[in-house]
Coordinates of C-alpha atoms in Angstrom, one line a residue:
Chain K
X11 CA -101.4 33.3 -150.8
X12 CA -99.7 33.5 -147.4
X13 CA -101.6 30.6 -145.9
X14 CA -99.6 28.4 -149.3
X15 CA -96.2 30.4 -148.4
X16 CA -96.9 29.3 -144.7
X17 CA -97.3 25.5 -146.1
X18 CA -94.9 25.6 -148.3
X19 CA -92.0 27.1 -145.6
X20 CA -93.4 24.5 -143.3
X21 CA -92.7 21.6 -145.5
X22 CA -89.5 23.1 -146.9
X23 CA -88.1 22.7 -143.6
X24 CA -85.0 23.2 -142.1
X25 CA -83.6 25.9 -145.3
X26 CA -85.9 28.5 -144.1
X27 CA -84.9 32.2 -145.7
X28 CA -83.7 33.4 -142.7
X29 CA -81.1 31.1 -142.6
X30 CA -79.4 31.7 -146.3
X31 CA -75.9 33.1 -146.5
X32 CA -76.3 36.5 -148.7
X33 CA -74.1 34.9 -151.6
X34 CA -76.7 31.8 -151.8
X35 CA -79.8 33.9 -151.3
X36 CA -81.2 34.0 -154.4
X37 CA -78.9 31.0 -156.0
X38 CA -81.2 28.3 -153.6
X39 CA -84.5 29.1 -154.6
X40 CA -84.6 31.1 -158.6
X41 CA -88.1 30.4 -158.3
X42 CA -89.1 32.0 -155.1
X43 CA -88.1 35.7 -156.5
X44 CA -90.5 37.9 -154.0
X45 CA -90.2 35.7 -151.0
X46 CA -86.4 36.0 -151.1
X47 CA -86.8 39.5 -152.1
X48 CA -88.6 40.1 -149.0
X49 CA -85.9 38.5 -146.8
X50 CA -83.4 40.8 -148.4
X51 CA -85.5 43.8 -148.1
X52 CA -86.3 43.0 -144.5
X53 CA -82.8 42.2 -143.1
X54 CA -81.5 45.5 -144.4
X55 CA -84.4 48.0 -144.2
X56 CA -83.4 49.4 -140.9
X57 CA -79.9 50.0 -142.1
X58 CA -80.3 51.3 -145.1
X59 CA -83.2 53.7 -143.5
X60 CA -81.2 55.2 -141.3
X61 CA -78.5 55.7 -144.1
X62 CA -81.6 57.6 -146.2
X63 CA -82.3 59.7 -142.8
X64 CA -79.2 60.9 -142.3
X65 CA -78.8 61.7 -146.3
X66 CA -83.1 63.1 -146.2
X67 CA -81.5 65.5 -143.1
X68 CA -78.7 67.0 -144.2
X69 CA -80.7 67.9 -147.6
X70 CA -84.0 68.6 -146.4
X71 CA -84.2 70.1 -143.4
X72 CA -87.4 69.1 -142.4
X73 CA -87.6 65.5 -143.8
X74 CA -90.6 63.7 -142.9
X75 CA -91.0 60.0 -142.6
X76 CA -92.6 59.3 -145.9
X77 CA -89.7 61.7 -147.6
X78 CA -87.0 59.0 -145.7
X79 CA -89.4 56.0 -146.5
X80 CA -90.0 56.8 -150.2
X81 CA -86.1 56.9 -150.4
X82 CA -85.6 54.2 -148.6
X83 CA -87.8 51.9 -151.3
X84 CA -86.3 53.4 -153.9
X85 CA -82.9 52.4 -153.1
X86 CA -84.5 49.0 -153.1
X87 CA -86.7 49.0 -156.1
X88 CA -83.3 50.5 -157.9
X89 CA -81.2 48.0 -157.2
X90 CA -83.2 45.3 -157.7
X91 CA -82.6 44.2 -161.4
X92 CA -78.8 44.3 -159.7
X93 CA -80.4 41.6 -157.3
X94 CA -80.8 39.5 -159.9
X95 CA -78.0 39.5 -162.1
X96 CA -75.0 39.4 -159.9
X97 CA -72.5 36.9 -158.2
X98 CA -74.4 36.1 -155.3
X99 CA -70.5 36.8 -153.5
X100 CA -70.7 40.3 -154.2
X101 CA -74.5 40.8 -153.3
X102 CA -73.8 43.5 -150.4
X103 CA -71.1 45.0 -152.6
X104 CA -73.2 45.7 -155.0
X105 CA -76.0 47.2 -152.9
X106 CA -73.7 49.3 -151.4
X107 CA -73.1 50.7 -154.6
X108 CA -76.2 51.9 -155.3
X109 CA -76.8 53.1 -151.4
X110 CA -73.7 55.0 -152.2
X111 CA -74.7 56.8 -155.7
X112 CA -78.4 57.7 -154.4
X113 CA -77.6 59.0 -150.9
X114 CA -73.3 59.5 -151.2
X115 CA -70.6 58.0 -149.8
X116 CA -71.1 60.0 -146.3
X117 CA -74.5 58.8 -145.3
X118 CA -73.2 55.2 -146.4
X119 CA -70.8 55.4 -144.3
X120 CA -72.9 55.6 -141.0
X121 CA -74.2 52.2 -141.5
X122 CA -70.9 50.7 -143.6
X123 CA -69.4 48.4 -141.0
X124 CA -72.9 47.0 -139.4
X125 CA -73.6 46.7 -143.2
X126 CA -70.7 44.4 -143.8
X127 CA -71.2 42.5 -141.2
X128 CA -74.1 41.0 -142.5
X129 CA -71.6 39.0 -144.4
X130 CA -70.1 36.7 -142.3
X131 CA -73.1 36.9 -139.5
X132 CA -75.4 34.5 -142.5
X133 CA -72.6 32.0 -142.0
X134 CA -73.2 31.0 -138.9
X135 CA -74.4 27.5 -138.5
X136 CA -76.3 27.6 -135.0
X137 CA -79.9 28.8 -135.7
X138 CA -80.2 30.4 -132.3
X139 CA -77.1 32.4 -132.4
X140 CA -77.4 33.3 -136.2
X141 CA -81.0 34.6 -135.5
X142 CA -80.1 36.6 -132.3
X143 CA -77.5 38.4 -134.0
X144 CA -78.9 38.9 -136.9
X145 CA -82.2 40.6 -134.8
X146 CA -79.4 42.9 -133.2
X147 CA -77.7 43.9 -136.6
X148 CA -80.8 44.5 -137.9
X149 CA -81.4 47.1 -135.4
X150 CA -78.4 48.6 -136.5
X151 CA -77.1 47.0 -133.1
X152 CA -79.4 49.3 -130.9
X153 CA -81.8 48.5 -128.1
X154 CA -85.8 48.5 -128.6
X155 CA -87.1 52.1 -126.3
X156 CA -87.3 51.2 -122.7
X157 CA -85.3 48.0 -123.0
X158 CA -82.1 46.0 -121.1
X159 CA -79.6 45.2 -123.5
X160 CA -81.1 42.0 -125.6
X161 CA -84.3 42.6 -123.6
X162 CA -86.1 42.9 -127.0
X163 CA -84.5 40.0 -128.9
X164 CA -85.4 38.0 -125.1
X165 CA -88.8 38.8 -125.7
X166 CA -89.0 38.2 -129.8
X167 CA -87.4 34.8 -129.2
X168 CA -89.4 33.7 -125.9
X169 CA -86.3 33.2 -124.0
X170 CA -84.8 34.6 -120.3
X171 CA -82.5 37.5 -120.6
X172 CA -79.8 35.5 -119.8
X173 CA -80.6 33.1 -121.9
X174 CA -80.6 35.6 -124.7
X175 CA -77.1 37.5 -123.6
X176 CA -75.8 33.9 -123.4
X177 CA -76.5 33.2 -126.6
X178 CA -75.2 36.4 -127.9
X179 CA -71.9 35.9 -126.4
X180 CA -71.6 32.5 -127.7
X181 CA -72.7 34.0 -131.2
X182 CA -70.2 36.4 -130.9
X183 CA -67.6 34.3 -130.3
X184 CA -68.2 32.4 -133.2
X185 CA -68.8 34.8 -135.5
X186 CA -65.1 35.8 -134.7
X187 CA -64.2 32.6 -135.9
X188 CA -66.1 32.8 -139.1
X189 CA -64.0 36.0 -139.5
X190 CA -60.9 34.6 -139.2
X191 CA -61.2 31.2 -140.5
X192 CA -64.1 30.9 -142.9
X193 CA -62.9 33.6 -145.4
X194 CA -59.4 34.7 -145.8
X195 CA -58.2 38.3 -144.7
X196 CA -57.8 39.8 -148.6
X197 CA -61.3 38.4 -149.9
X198 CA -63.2 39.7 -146.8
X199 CA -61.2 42.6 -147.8
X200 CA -62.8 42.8 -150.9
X201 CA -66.2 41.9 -150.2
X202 CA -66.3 44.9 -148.0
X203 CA -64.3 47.5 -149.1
X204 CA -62.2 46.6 -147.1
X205 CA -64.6 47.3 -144.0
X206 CA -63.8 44.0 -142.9
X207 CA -62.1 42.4 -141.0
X208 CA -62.6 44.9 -138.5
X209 CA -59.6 44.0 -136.0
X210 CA -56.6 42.3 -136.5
X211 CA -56.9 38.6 -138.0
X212 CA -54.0 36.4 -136.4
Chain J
X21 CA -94.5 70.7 -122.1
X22 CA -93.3 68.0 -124.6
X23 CA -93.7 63.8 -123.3
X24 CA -90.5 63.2 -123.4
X25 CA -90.0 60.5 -126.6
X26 CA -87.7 57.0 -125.9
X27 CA -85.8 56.0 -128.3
X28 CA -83.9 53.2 -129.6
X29 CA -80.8 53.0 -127.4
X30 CA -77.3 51.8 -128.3
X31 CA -75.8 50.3 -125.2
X32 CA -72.1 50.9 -125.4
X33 CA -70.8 48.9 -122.6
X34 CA -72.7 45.8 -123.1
X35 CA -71.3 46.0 -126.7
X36 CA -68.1 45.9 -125.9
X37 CA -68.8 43.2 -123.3
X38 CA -70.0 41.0 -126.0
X39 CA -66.6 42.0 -127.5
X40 CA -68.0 44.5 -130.7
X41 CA -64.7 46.2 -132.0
X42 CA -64.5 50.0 -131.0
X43 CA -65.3 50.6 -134.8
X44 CA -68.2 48.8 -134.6
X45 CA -69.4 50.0 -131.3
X46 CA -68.6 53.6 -132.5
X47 CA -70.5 53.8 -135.7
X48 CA -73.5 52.5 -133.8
X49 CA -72.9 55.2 -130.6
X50 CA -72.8 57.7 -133.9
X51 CA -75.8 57.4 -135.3
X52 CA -77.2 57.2 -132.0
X53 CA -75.5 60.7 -131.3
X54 CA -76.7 62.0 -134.9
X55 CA -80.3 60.6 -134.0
X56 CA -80.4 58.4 -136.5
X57 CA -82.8 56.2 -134.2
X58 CA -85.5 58.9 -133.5
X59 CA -87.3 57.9 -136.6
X60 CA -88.7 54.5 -136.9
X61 CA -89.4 53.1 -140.2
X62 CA -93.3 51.9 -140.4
X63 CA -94.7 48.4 -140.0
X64 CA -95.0 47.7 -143.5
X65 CA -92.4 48.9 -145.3
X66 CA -90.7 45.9 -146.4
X67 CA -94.5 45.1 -147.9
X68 CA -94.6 48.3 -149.6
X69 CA -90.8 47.7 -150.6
X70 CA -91.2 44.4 -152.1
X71 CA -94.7 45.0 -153.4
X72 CA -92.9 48.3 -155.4
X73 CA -90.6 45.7 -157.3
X74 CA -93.4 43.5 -158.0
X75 CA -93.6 43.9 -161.9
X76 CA -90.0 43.0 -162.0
X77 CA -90.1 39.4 -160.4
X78 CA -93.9 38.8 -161.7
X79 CA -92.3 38.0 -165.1
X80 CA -89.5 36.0 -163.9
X81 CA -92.4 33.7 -161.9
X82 CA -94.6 32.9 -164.8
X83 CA -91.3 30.7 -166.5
X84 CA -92.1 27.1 -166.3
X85 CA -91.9 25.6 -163.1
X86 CA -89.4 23.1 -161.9
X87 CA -91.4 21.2 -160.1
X88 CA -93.4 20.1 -163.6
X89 CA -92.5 16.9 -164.2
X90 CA -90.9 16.6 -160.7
X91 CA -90.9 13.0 -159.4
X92 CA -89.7 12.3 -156.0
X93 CA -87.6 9.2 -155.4
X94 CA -85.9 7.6 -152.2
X95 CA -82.6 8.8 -151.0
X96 CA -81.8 11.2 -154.2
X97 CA -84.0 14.3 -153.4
X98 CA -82.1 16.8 -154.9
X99 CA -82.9 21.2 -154.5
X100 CA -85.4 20.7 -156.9
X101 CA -87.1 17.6 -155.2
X102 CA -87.2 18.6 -152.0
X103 CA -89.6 21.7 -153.3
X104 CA -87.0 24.5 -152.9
X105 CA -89.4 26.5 -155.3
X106 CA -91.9 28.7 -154.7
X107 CA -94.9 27.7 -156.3
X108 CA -96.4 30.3 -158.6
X109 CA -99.6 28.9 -158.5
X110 CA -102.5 26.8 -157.3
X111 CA -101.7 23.4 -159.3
X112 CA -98.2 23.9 -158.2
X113 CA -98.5 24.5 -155.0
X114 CA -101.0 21.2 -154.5
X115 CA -98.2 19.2 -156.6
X116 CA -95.5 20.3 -154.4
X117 CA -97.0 19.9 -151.1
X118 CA -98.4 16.6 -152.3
X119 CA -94.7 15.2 -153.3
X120 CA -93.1 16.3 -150.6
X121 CA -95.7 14.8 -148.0
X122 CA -95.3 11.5 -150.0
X123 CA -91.4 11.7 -150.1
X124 CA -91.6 12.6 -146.1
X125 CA -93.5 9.3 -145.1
X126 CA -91.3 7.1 -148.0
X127 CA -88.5 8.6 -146.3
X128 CA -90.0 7.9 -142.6
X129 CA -91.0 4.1 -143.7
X130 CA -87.2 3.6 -144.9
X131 CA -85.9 5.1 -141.4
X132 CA -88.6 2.3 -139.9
X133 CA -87.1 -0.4 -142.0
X134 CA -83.6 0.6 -140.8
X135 CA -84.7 0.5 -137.3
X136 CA -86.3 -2.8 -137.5
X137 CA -83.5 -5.1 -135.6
X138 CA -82.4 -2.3 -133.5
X139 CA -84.1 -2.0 -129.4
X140 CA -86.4 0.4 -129.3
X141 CA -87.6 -0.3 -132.6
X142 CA -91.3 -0.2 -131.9
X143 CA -91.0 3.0 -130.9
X144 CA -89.4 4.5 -133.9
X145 CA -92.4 2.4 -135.8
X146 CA -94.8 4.1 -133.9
X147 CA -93.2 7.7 -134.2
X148 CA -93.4 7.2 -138.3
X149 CA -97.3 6.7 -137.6
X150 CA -97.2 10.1 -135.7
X151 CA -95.3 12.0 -138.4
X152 CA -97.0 10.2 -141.0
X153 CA -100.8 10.8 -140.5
X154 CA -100.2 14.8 -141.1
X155 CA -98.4 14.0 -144.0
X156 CA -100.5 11.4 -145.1
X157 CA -103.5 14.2 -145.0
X158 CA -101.3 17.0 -146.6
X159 CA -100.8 14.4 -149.5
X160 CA -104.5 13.7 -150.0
X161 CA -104.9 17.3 -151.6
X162 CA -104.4 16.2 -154.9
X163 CA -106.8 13.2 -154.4
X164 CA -109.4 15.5 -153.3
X165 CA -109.0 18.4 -156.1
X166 CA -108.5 15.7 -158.7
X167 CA -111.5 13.4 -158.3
X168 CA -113.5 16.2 -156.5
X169 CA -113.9 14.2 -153.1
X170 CA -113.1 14.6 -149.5
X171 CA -109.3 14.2 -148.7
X172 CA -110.2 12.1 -146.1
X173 CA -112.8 10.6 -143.8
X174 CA -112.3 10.1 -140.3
X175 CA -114.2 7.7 -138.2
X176 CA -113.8 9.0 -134.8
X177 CA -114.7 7.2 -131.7
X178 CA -114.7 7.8 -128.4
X179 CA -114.6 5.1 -126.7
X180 CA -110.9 4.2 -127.6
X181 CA -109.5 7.8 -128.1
X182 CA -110.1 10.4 -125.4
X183 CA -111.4 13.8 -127.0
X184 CA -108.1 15.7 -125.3
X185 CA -105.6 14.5 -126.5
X186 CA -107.0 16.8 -129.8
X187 CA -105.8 19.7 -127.5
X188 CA -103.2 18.1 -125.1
X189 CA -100.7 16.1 -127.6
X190 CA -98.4 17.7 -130.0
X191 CA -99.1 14.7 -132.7
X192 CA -102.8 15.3 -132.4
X193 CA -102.8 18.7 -132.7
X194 CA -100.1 18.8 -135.4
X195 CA -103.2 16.6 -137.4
X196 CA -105.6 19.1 -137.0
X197 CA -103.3 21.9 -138.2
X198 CA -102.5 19.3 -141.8
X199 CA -106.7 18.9 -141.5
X200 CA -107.1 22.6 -141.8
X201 CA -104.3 23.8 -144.3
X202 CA -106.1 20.8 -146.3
X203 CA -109.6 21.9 -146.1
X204 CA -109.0 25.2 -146.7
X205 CA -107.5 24.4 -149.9
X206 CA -109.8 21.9 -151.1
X207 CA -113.1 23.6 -149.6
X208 CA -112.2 26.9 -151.3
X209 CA -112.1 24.8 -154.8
X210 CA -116.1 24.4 -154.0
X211 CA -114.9 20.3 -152.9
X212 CA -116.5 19.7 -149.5
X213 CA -113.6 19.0 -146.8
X214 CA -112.5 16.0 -144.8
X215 CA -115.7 14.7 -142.9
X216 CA -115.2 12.7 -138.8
X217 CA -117.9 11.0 -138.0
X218 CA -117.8 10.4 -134.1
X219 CA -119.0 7.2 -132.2
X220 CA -120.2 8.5 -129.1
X221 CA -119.7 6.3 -125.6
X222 CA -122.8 4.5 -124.8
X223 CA -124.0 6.9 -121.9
X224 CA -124.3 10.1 -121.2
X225 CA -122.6 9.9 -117.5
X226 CA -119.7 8.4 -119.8
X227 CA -119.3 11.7 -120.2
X228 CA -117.7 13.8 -117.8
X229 CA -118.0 17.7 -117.6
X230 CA -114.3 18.2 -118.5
X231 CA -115.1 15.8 -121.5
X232 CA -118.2 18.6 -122.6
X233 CA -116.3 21.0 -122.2
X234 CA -113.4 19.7 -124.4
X235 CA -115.8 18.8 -127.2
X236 CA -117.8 21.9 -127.1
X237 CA -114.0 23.3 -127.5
X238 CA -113.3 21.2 -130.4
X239 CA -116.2 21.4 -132.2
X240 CA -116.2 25.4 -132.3
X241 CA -112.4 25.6 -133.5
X242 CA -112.2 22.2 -136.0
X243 CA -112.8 22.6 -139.9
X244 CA -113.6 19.1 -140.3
X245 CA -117.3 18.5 -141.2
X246 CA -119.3 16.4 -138.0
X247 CA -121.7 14.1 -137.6
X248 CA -122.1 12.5 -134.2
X249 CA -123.6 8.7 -133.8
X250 CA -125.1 6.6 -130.8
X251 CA -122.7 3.4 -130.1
X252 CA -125.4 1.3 -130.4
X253 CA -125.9 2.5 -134.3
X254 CA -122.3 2.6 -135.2
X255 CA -122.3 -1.1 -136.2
X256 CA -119.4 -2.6 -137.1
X257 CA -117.4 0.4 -136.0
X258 CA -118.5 0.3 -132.1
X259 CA -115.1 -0.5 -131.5
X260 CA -112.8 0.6 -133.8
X261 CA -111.2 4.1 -135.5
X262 CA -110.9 4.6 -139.2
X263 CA -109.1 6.7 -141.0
X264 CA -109.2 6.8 -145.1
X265 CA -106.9 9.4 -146.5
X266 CA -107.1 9.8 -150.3
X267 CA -107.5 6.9 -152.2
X268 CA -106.0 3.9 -151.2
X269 CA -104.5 4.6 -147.7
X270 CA -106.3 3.3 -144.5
X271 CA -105.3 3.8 -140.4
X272 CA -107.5 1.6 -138.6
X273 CA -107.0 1.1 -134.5
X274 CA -108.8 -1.3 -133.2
X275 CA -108.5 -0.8 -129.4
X276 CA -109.1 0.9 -127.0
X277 CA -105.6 3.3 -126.3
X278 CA -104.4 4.3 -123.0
X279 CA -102.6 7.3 -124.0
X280 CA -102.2 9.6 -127.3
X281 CA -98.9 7.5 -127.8
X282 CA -100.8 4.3 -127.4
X283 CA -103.3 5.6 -130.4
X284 CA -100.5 5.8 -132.8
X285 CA -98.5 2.6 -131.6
X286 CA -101.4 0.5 -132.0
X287 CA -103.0 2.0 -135.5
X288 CA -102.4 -0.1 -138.2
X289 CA -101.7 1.5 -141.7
X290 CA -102.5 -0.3 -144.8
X291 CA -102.7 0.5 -148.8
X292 CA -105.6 -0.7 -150.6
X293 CA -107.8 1.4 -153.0
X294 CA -110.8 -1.2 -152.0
X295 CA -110.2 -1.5 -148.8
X296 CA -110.7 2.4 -148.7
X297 CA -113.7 2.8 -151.2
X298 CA -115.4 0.1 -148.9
X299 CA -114.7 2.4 -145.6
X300 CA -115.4 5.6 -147.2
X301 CA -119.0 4.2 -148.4
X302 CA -119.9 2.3 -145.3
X303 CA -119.1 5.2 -143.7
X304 CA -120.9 7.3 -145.6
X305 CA -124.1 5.2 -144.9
X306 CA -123.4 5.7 -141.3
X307 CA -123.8 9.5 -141.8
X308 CA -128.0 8.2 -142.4
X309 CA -127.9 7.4 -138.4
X310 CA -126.0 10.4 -137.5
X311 CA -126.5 13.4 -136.0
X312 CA -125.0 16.6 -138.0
X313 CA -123.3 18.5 -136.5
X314 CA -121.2 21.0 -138.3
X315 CA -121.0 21.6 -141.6
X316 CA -118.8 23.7 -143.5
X317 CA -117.1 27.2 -142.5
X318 CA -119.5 28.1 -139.7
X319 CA -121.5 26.4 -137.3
X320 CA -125.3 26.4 -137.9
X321 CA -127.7 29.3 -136.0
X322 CA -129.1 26.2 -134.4
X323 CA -125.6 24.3 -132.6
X324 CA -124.6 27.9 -132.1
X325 CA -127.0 28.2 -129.7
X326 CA -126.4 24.6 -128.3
X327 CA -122.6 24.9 -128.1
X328 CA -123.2 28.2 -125.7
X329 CA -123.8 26.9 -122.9
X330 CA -122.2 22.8 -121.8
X331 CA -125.6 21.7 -120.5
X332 CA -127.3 22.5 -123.2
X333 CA -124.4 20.9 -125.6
X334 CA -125.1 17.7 -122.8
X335 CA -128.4 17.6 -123.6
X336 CA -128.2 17.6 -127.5
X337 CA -125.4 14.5 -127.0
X338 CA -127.7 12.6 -124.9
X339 CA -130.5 13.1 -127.7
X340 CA -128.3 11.3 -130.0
X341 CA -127.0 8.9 -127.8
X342 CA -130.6 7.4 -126.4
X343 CA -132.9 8.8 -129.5
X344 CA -133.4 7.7 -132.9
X345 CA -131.8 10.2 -135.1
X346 CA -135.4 11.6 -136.3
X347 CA -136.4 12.6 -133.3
X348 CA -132.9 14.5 -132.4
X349 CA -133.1 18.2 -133.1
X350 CA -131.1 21.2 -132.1
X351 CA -132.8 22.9 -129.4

């Protein structure tokens, strides 16, 4: 099947997965259920993994990867029907929820505001500075072992590093923007708990 | 003593640089500080993930699809018409790809028309050739699996389109990528693939080592099916390139081109059914002076042997290019 996927993504073009604002996700393509599934899952596994390691270490003291893995899917697999359901707007809200009831509030809260911010980051329009910023949230905004700072997404992307810092400052900047102008204070608020925004909007 | 293990690595400054909030930049130097980047989660775990839900979205993809039904018409393609659904199966997938390939070259011979008074317009004429081929051969899926032929047949010849350009330009090698996602499709459906037959230049120093090497390159990676003829047996195609995709669409170029932009600028597309049924059966009679080549998947024990080594690949092409097609064998 993945050589039809790979057709079918080629001819769909420009609305690739990657490029989907969490509260359209699943609204654009009903159909495609596991490949936008898939996208979900994989733009949030690191997160929410380290969210089930902290939670696997404080209650079992020698947690293993599987133990944090196995609890990692099944935040996933529980929330799913969720996935499906719900106001596309309050996607992350919802997810949060059930990170929150299987691992409690304080292991949520090591990953809340790099959580959040996967909010506005899908609305930004450049495809370059969307997908570099997105590849650093999805680390959890860390640094591949032994690399620079954006050494890693440099090398994912096939550009210089300066190329790749440029972009994330550009991406940065904009993302500010989309912060303070594409959502108002009190509904970013409320899509995040009121995580966001995370410094003063003018 | 322990190696010492590196981790992932949260780089404060250059965070704040980038202008991160101290919030931000904190929760990330906490988990760092709580090592909360020791563990790495494994390779496949958004596989195993999604793969764990799969029961769940399996019955929501076996609804009727939205592409049933689905026609595609200039300048309205909604969601729905531009495919923005995932096919859940074989049919759909061939119906989807095949209306979207169709509504790609209708919508790049209405951007031709528009260009038509404007300079440069030749050009843009000749870049809806370039984009259209692959599409044209992605389309011909549903010819193939429906009246259980090839997609298309290729009359290839060499002494108007260098062998390269199959591996140097981006609109050549952007057809061989349609070819294969085709063949695959229709070959594994037990319908043989699209078939090139290749008129060879009329001698062998025509041929220069760079050119054996290029074709010994080509034939080893294509998926196309091959049969290579002498010029002097090609007939009426001697001088000229054929291209029949499905039923009724022909690209013929009938000189020689100077570059891989001259091949598209000069091929002529036109949409007859007879026009095509009379290629693909004169060309088909040409296979009887031809030598084969490839077939199928894998190259024969035989051509294996021959494609090892360029003089030995030399020597098979002059066999076909001075003997009668009897006598050529692989040695």
């Amino acid at each position: 099947m993945r050589l039809f996927e790979t057709i079918y993504r080629l001819l769909v073009g420009p609305t690739s997965f990657d490029s989907l604002p969490y509260e359209e996700l699943h609204q654009r393509f009903p159909k495609a259920k596991r490949a936008v599934w898939e996208e979900f899952v994989r733009r949030l596994r690191r997160l929410v993994f380290q969210a089930a390691l902290d939670n696997c270490r404080r209650k079992l003291p020698h947690a293993s990867l599987e133990d944090v893995e196995e609890r990692t899917s099944q935040i996933f697999a529980e929330f799913y029907p969720e996935f499906e359901r719900g106001e596309g707007e309050t996607l992350l809200l919802r997810f949060a929820r059930v990170i929150r009831n299987i691992l409690e509030d304080e292991s949520f809260e090591r990953i809340a505001l790099r959580f959040y911010y996967h909010l506005p980051l899908y609305h930004l329009q450049d495809d370059q500075q969307r997908r570099f910023l997105a590849a650093l949230f999805e680390n959890g905004l860390a640094t591949a072992p032994g690399k620079e700072f954006g050494a890693d997404i440099a090398d994912r992307f096939q550009v210089t590093l300066a190329e790749a810092r440029a972009v994330l400052t550009k991406g940065k900047k904009r993302l500010d923007e989309i912060v303070k102008k594409d959502f108002s204070g009190e509904e970013l608020r409320e899509l995040s708990e009121g995580y966001l925004p995370d410094v003063e909007v003018a | 003593m322990t190696k010492a293990r590196q981790h992932w690595q949260v780089h404060e400054e250059k965070l704040r640089e980038l202008g991160f909030s101290d919030r931000l930049v904190g929760e990330a130097v906490k988990a760092e500080a709580l090592g909360l980047f020791d563990m790495e989660p494994s390779s496949d775990l958004v596989e195993r993930t999604v793969e764990r839900c799969a029961h769940l979205y399996r019955e929501l993809e076996t609804e009727p699809s939205a592409v049933e039904g689905q026609t595609v018409t200039m300048g309205s393609r909604t969601a729905e018409a531009m495919g923005q659904v995932m096919p859940a199966d074989f049919n759909q997938l061939v119906e989807l790809v095949g209306n979207r390939a169709k509504a790609a070259r209708l919508e790049l011979a209405y951007l031709s028309q528009l260009f038509e008074k404007v300079e440069g317009s030749e050009s843009i004429s000749t870049l809806g050739v370039m984009e259209g081929l692959p599409l044209a051969c992605m389309s011909s899926m549903e010819y193939a699996l429906g009246r259980k032929k090839r997609p298309f047949v290729f009359l290839e010849n060499h002494n108007l389109v260098d062998p390269a350009w199959w591996q140097t330009d981006a609109a050549f090698r952007s057809m061989r990528v349609a070819c294969k996602a085709v063949n695959s499709i229709v070959t594994s459906k037990g319908i043989p693939g699209a078939a090139a037959v290749v008129v060879l230049r009329p001698k062998i120093s025509d041929y220069s080592k760079e050119d054996i090497e290029i074709i010994r390159d080509l034939i080893r990676s294509s998926t196309f099916d091959i049969w290579w003829v002498s010029y002097r047996c090609a007939g009426e195609y001697r001088d000229k390139g054929v291209m029949v995709v499905g039923a009724d669409h022909v690209f013929t170029l009938n000189e020689k081109a100077q570059d891989a932009w001259h091949v598209f600028a000069a091929t002529v597309e036109k949409t007859d059914p007879s026009l095509a049924t009379m290629h693909r059966e004169r060309i088909d009679d040409l296979v009887t002076h031809a030598a084969r080549v490839r077939i199928g998947e894998s190259l024969s024990a035989g051509m294996q042997k021959v494609i090892e080594k360029p003089d030995r690949l030399k020597g098979f092409l002059q066999d076909v290019i001075t003997k009668d097609v009897s006598a050529v064998t692989v040695r």
